[in-house]
Tab-separated table of C-alpha atoms in Angstrom:
chain	number	residue	atom	x	y	z
A	1	UNK	CA	-9.719	-16.887	4.632
A	2	UNK	CA	-13.569	-16.356	4.608
A	3	UNK	CA	-14.572	-13.504	2.697
A	4	UNK	CA	-16.103	-11.106	5.146
A	5	UNK	CA	-16.971	-8.447	2.799
A	6	UNK	CA	-15.719	-7.063	-0.100
A	7	UNK	CA	-13.948	-3.608	0.497
A	8	UNK	CA	-13.085	-3.888	-3.244
A	9	UNK	CA	-14.105	-5.200	-6.245
A	10	UNK	CA	-11.767	-4.977	-9.794
A	11	UNK	CA	-13.421	-6.324	-12.878
A	12	UNK	CA	-11.403	-6.696	-15.979
A	13	UNK	CA	-9.358	-3.654	-15.799
A	14	UNK	CA	-7.119	-2.893	-18.461
A	15	UNK	CA	-4.366	-0.300	-18.501
A	16	UNK	CA	-1.938	0.848	-21.130
A	17	UNK	CA	0.798	3.887	-21.559
A	18	UNK	CA	0.629	4.988	-24.721
A	19	UNK	CA	0.792	1.742	-27.073
A	20	UNK	CA	2.044	-0.411	-24.015
A	21	UNK	CA	-0.310	-2.204	-22.250
A	22	UNK	CA	0.211	-2.156	-18.741
A	23	UNK	CA	-3.200	-4.377	-16.991
A	24	UNK	CA	-4.557	-6.847	-19.509
A	25	UNK	CA	-8.161	-7.724	-17.642
A	26	UNK	CA	-7.426	-7.681	-13.990
A	27	UNK	CA	-10.193	-9.440	-11.674
A	28	UNK	CA	-9.910	-9.486	-7.452
A	29	UNK	CA	-11.838	-9.050	-4.820
A	30	UNK	CA	-9.963	-7.697	-1.737
A	31	UNK	CA	-12.148	-8.343	1.772
A	32	UNK	CA	-12.234	-5.879	5.083
A	33	UNK	CA	-9.037	-7.030	7.107
A	34	UNK	CA	-7.391	-8.505	4.305
A	35	UNK	CA	-3.879	-8.394	3.962
A	36	UNK	CA	-2.902	-8.955	0.185
A	37	UNK	CA	0.614	-9.704	-0.483
A	38	UNK	CA	1.483	-8.507	-4.570
A	39	UNK	CA	4.621	-10.207	-6.022
A	40	UNK	CA	5.706	-10.380	-9.704
A	41	UNK	CA	9.152	-8.929	-11.909
A	42	UNK	CA	9.559	-5.413	-12.116
A	43	UNK	CA	7.628	-4.058	-14.964
A	44	UNK	CA	4.715	-6.588	-14.279
A	45	UNK	CA	1.883	-4.325	-13.199
A	46	UNK	CA	1.944	-4.289	-9.810
A	47	UNK	CA	2.456	-0.984	-8.949
A	48	UNK	CA	0.090	0.493	-11.738
A	49	UNK	CA	-2.589	-2.147	-10.254
A	50	UNK	CA	-2.565	-0.035	-6.419
A	51	UNK	CA	-2.268	3.509	-8.778
A	52	UNK	CA	-5.388	2.610	-10.191
A	53	UNK	CA	-7.055	1.702	-7.219
A	54	UNK	CA	-6.711	4.772	-5.919
A	55	UNK	CA	-7.666	6.775	-8.716
A	56	UNK	CA	-3.729	7.919	-9.166
A	57	UNK	CA	-4.262	6.312	-12.843
A	58	UNK	CA	-7.504	6.234	-15.106
A	59	UNK	CA	-8.034	2.982	-16.444
A	60	UNK	CA	-9.171	2.393	-19.844
A	61	UNK	CA	-12.256	-0.435	-18.967
A	62	UNK	CA	-13.552	-2.521	-16.767
A	63	UNK	CA	-14.387	-1.441	-12.954
A	64	UNK	CA	-13.225	-0.460	-9.913
A	65	UNK	CA	-15.835	-0.806	-7.322
A	66	UNK	CA	-15.153	0.738	-3.746
A	67	UNK	CA	-17.464	0.003	-1.010
A	68	UNK	CA	-20.552	-0.176	-3.551
A	69	UNK	CA	-19.148	3.070	-5.174
A	70	UNK	CA	-18.213	2.814	-8.729
A	71	UNK	CA	-14.737	4.950	-9.083
A	72	UNK	CA	-15.279	5.394	-12.381
A	73	UNK	CA	-17.992	8.073	-11.577
A	74	UNK	CA	-16.175	11.333	-10.359
A	75	UNK	CA	-18.332	11.884	-7.600
A	76	UNK	CA	-18.065	8.637	-6.409
A	77	UNK	CA	-14.352	8.287	-7.064
A	78	UNK	CA	-13.545	11.220	-4.722
A	79	UNK	CA	-16.033	9.669	-1.677
A	80	UNK	CA	-14.289	6.167	-2.137
A	81	UNK	CA	-10.372	7.715	-2.048
A	82	UNK	CA	-11.722	8.427	1.495
A	83	UNK	CA	-11.165	5.061	2.907
A	84	UNK	CA	-8.026	4.384	0.635
A	85	UNK	CA	-4.591	4.717	2.365
A	86	UNK	CA	-1.408	5.108	0.455
A	87	UNK	CA	2.088	4.855	1.361
A	88	UNK	CA	4.758	5.357	-1.978
A	89	UNK	CA	7.997	3.934	-2.084
A	90	UNK	CA	9.815	7.433	-1.814
A	91	UNK	CA	7.952	8.451	1.343
A	92	UNK	CA	6.861	11.675	-0.584
A	93	UNK	CA	6.762	13.793	2.499
A	94	UNK	CA	7.374	17.895	2.736
A	95	UNK	CA	10.684	18.690	3.534
A	96	UNK	CA	10.043	22.024	4.497
A	97	UNK	CA	7.411	21.115	7.060
A	98	UNK	CA	8.692	19.072	10.842
A	99	UNK	CA	7.392	15.592	11.288
A	100	UNK	CA	4.254	16.503	12.684
A	101	UNK	CA	3.640	19.043	10.497
A	102	UNK	CA	3.599	16.575	7.566
A	103	UNK	CA	0.960	14.675	9.657
A	104	UNK	CA	-1.315	17.737	11.298
A	105	UNK	CA	-1.768	19.839	7.870
A	106	UNK	CA	-3.522	16.716	5.819
A	107	UNK	CA	-5.615	16.550	8.563
A	108	UNK	CA	-6.839	20.456	8.665
A	109	UNK	CA	-6.562	20.414	5.086
A	110	UNK	CA	-8.052	17.024	4.025
A	111	UNK	CA	-10.528	16.195	7.023
A	112	UNK	CA	-11.027	19.782	7.870
A	113	UNK	CA	-9.932	19.188	11.555
A	114	UNK	CA	-9.330	21.949	13.887
A	115	UNK	CA	-5.410	22.323	15.131
A	116	UNK	CA	-6.098	20.721	18.714
A	117	UNK	CA	-7.824	17.981	17.313
A	118	UNK	CA	-5.055	16.981	14.479
A	119	UNK	CA	-2.272	17.647	16.991
A	120	UNK	CA	-3.461	15.201	19.438
A	121	UNK	CA	-4.365	12.567	16.777
A	122	UNK	CA	-0.751	13.484	15.310
A	123	UNK	CA	0.840	13.327	18.602
A	124	UNK	CA	-0.816	9.513	18.897
A	125	UNK	CA	-0.017	8.134	15.423
A	126	UNK	CA	3.911	9.111	15.941
A	127	UNK	CA	3.216	7.452	19.143
A	128	UNK	CA	2.074	4.477	17.761
A	129	UNK	CA	4.863	4.447	14.758
A	130	UNK	CA	7.424	4.872	18.010
A	131	UNK	CA	8.698	8.400	16.419
A	132	UNK	CA	7.532	10.882	19.096
A	133	UNK	CA	10.563	12.018	19.887
A	134	UNK	CA	11.226	13.234	16.229
A	135	UNK	CA	8.044	15.325	16.038
A	136	UNK	CA	9.685	18.772	15.589
A	137	UNK	CA	12.157	17.788	13.516
A	138	UNK	CA	12.560	18.685	9.485
A	139	UNK	CA	12.136	14.778	7.198
A	140	UNK	CA	15.599	15.544	5.745
A	141	UNK	CA	17.000	14.942	9.438
A	142	UNK	CA	15.527	11.842	9.213
A	143	UNK	CA	16.603	8.061	8.258
A	144	UNK	CA	14.555	6.542	5.355
A	145	UNK	CA	13.060	4.102	7.780
A	146	UNK	CA	11.938	6.763	9.830
A	147	UNK	CA	10.779	8.785	7.089
A	148	UNK	CA	8.590	5.851	6.111
A	149	UNK	CA	6.914	5.687	9.461
A	150	UNK	CA	6.276	9.070	9.029
A	151	UNK	CA	4.672	8.138	5.971
A	152	UNK	CA	2.455	5.502	7.501
A	153	UNK	CA	1.596	7.488	10.265
A	154	UNK	CA	0.467	10.096	7.757
A	155	UNK	CA	-1.390	7.737	5.630
A	156	UNK	CA	-3.344	6.511	9.230
A	157	UNK	CA	-4.523	9.978	9.963
A	158	UNK	CA	-6.933	9.982	7.188
A	159	UNK	CA	-8.695	7.077	9.115
A	160	UNK	CA	-8.449	4.617	5.715
A	161	UNK	CA	-9.639	1.143	5.748
A	162	UNK	CA	-7.466	0.242	3.382
A	163	UNK	CA	-3.649	0.901	2.641
A	164	UNK	CA	-1.769	0.073	-0.210
A	165	UNK	CA	1.717	-0.031	-0.125
A	166	UNK	CA	3.915	0.358	-3.265
A	167	UNK	CA	7.256	-1.191	-2.232
A	168	UNK	CA	7.454	0.479	1.062
A	169	UNK	CA	10.835	-0.807	1.623
A	170	UNK	CA	12.962	-0.656	-1.511
A	171	UNK	CA	14.372	2.220	-0.767
A	172	UNK	CA	16.245	1.195	2.328
A	173	UNK	CA	19.066	-1.440	3.456
A	174	UNK	CA	18.007	-4.459	5.712
A	175	UNK	CA	17.854	-2.294	9.240
A	176	UNK	CA	15.652	0.244	8.171
A	177	UNK	CA	13.391	-2.247	6.465
A	178	UNK	CA	12.692	-4.628	9.677
A	179	UNK	CA	11.734	-1.343	11.222
A	180	UNK	CA	8.987	-0.864	8.850
A	181	UNK	CA	8.073	-4.165	8.719
A	182	UNK	CA	7.547	-4.002	12.564
A	183	UNK	CA	5.418	-1.443	12.214
A	184	UNK	CA	3.229	-2.648	8.932
A	185	UNK	CA	2.456	-6.146	11.669
A	186	UNK	CA	1.243	-3.386	13.801
A	187	UNK	CA	-1.343	-2.314	11.549
A	188	UNK	CA	-2.204	-5.961	10.844
A	189	UNK	CA	-2.901	-6.219	14.520
A	190	UNK	CA	-5.418	-3.774	14.396
A	191	UNK	CA	-7.377	-5.354	11.742
A	192	UNK	CA	-6.290	-2.742	8.717
A	193	UNK	CA	-6.598	-4.247	5.003
A	194	UNK	CA	-3.697	-4.158	3.195
A	195	UNK	CA	-2.126	-4.329	0.002
A	196	UNK	CA	1.723	-4.613	0.153
A	197	UNK	CA	3.439	-4.806	-3.411
A	198	UNK	CA	6.732	-6.102	-2.251
A	199	UNK	CA	9.809	-8.142	-3.038
A	200	UNK	CA	9.877	-9.056	0.447
A	201	UNK	CA	9.145	-12.693	-0.109
A	202	UNK	CA	10.049	-13.160	3.498
A	203	UNK	CA	7.713	-10.485	4.986
A	204	UNK	CA	5.012	-11.092	2.816
A	205	UNK	CA	4.786	-14.746	3.329
A	206	UNK	CA	4.241	-14.228	7.600
A	207	UNK	CA	1.620	-11.623	7.087
A	208	UNK	CA	-0.403	-12.256	3.688
A	209	UNK	CA	-3.470	-13.982	3.464
A	210	UNK	CA	-3.173	-13.997	0.358
A	211	UNK	CA	-0.624	-13.803	-2.340
A	212	UNK	CA	-0.948	-12.629	-6.295
A	213	UNK	CA	1.313	-13.191	-8.650
A	214	UNK	CA	1.423	-10.638	-11.630
A	215	UNK	CA	3.084	-11.232	-14.992
A	216	UNK	CA	3.019	-8.963	-17.987
A	217	UNK	CA	-0.039	-7.554	-16.650
A	218	UNK	CA	-2.090	-10.510	-15.457
A	219	UNK	CA	-3.067	-11.805	-12.576
A	220	UNK	CA	-0.778	-15.302	-13.096
A	221	UNK	CA	-1.403	-17.049	-10.064
A	222	UNK	CA	-3.632	-16.964	-6.391
A	223	UNK	CA	-3.399	-18.148	-3.657
A	224	UNK	CA	-2.427	-18.855	0.532
A	225	UNK	CA	1.422	-18.340	1.123
A	226	UNK	CA	2.135	-21.722	1.371
A	227	UNK	CA	0.910	-22.325	-1.785
A	228	UNK	CA	2.283	-20.026	-3.927
A	229	UNK	CA	5.403	-20.283	-2.420
A	230	UNK	CA	5.498	-23.852	-1.798
A	231	UNK	CA	2.953	-25.835	-3.859
A	232	UNK	CA	1.796	-24.947	-7.648
A	233	UNK	CA	3.301	-25.734	-10.533
A	234	UNK	CA	3.003	-22.346	-12.475
A	235	UNK	CA	6.114	-22.193	-14.496
A	236	UNK	CA	6.671	-18.712	-14.795
A	237	UNK	CA	6.207	-17.788	-10.653
A	238	UNK	CA	8.739	-20.723	-10.302
A	239	UNK	CA	11.157	-18.971	-12.332
A	240	UNK	CA	10.445	-15.724	-10.561
A	241	UNK	CA	10.705	-17.288	-7.175
A	242	UNK	CA	14.352	-18.658	-8.440
A	243	UNK	CA	15.249	-15.986	-10.063
A	244	UNK	CA	14.012	-13.795	-6.636
A	245	UNK	CA	15.891	-16.180	-4.018
A	246	UNK	CA	19.187	-15.762	-6.529
A	247	UNK	CA	19.762	-12.077	-5.549
A	248	UNK	CA	19.239	-12.314	-1.797
């Protein structure tokens, strides 16, 4: 993929939890409109990486630069985060709000939209993720796939330039996971940049421009899906892919 613009630059970041190192000198660039897949074993640092990008975790050293703004500067960090959306593994919806309110309330609070415009945006996004008929229901009445699609609509309401997905289908059975995958594919068609942490290799390979394999807190391998999944000679990656396929 030709690099058009570095939306995010990550330079030699280190992150530890107590005495336990999690990220060990990770460097990476993410271009505008790029879809980046992130794979690796549990505990390798995948989720921590995207949480650091979004400012949910502090780093011990290194730099994260979003659209030229250094995230280590608190003021810059607040501005930069406005361009980043995040979809979590466990949805993080407010159970006491309807589906519509889960989208309109952040629009009013974060984006300072008036109620009418917030509702127009929410209805448009719910139509996009094919949930306009659920807008007055509460999250507890929805399936897992529907909850995740509401979470995606809520992230889109902030009008981000990039969305980070942290194992968006790991809590779902295969049929519901396909609903979420179809929604993510729609976002790809719109040219939205995405970073997708997932063990669903079949989905990642058909969507991502590049894939990174994280092993023990380092980027062990990076390349096109074809290279990562078929043509590399990285022993650790090959072992990971074999174990993953055996568990399917």
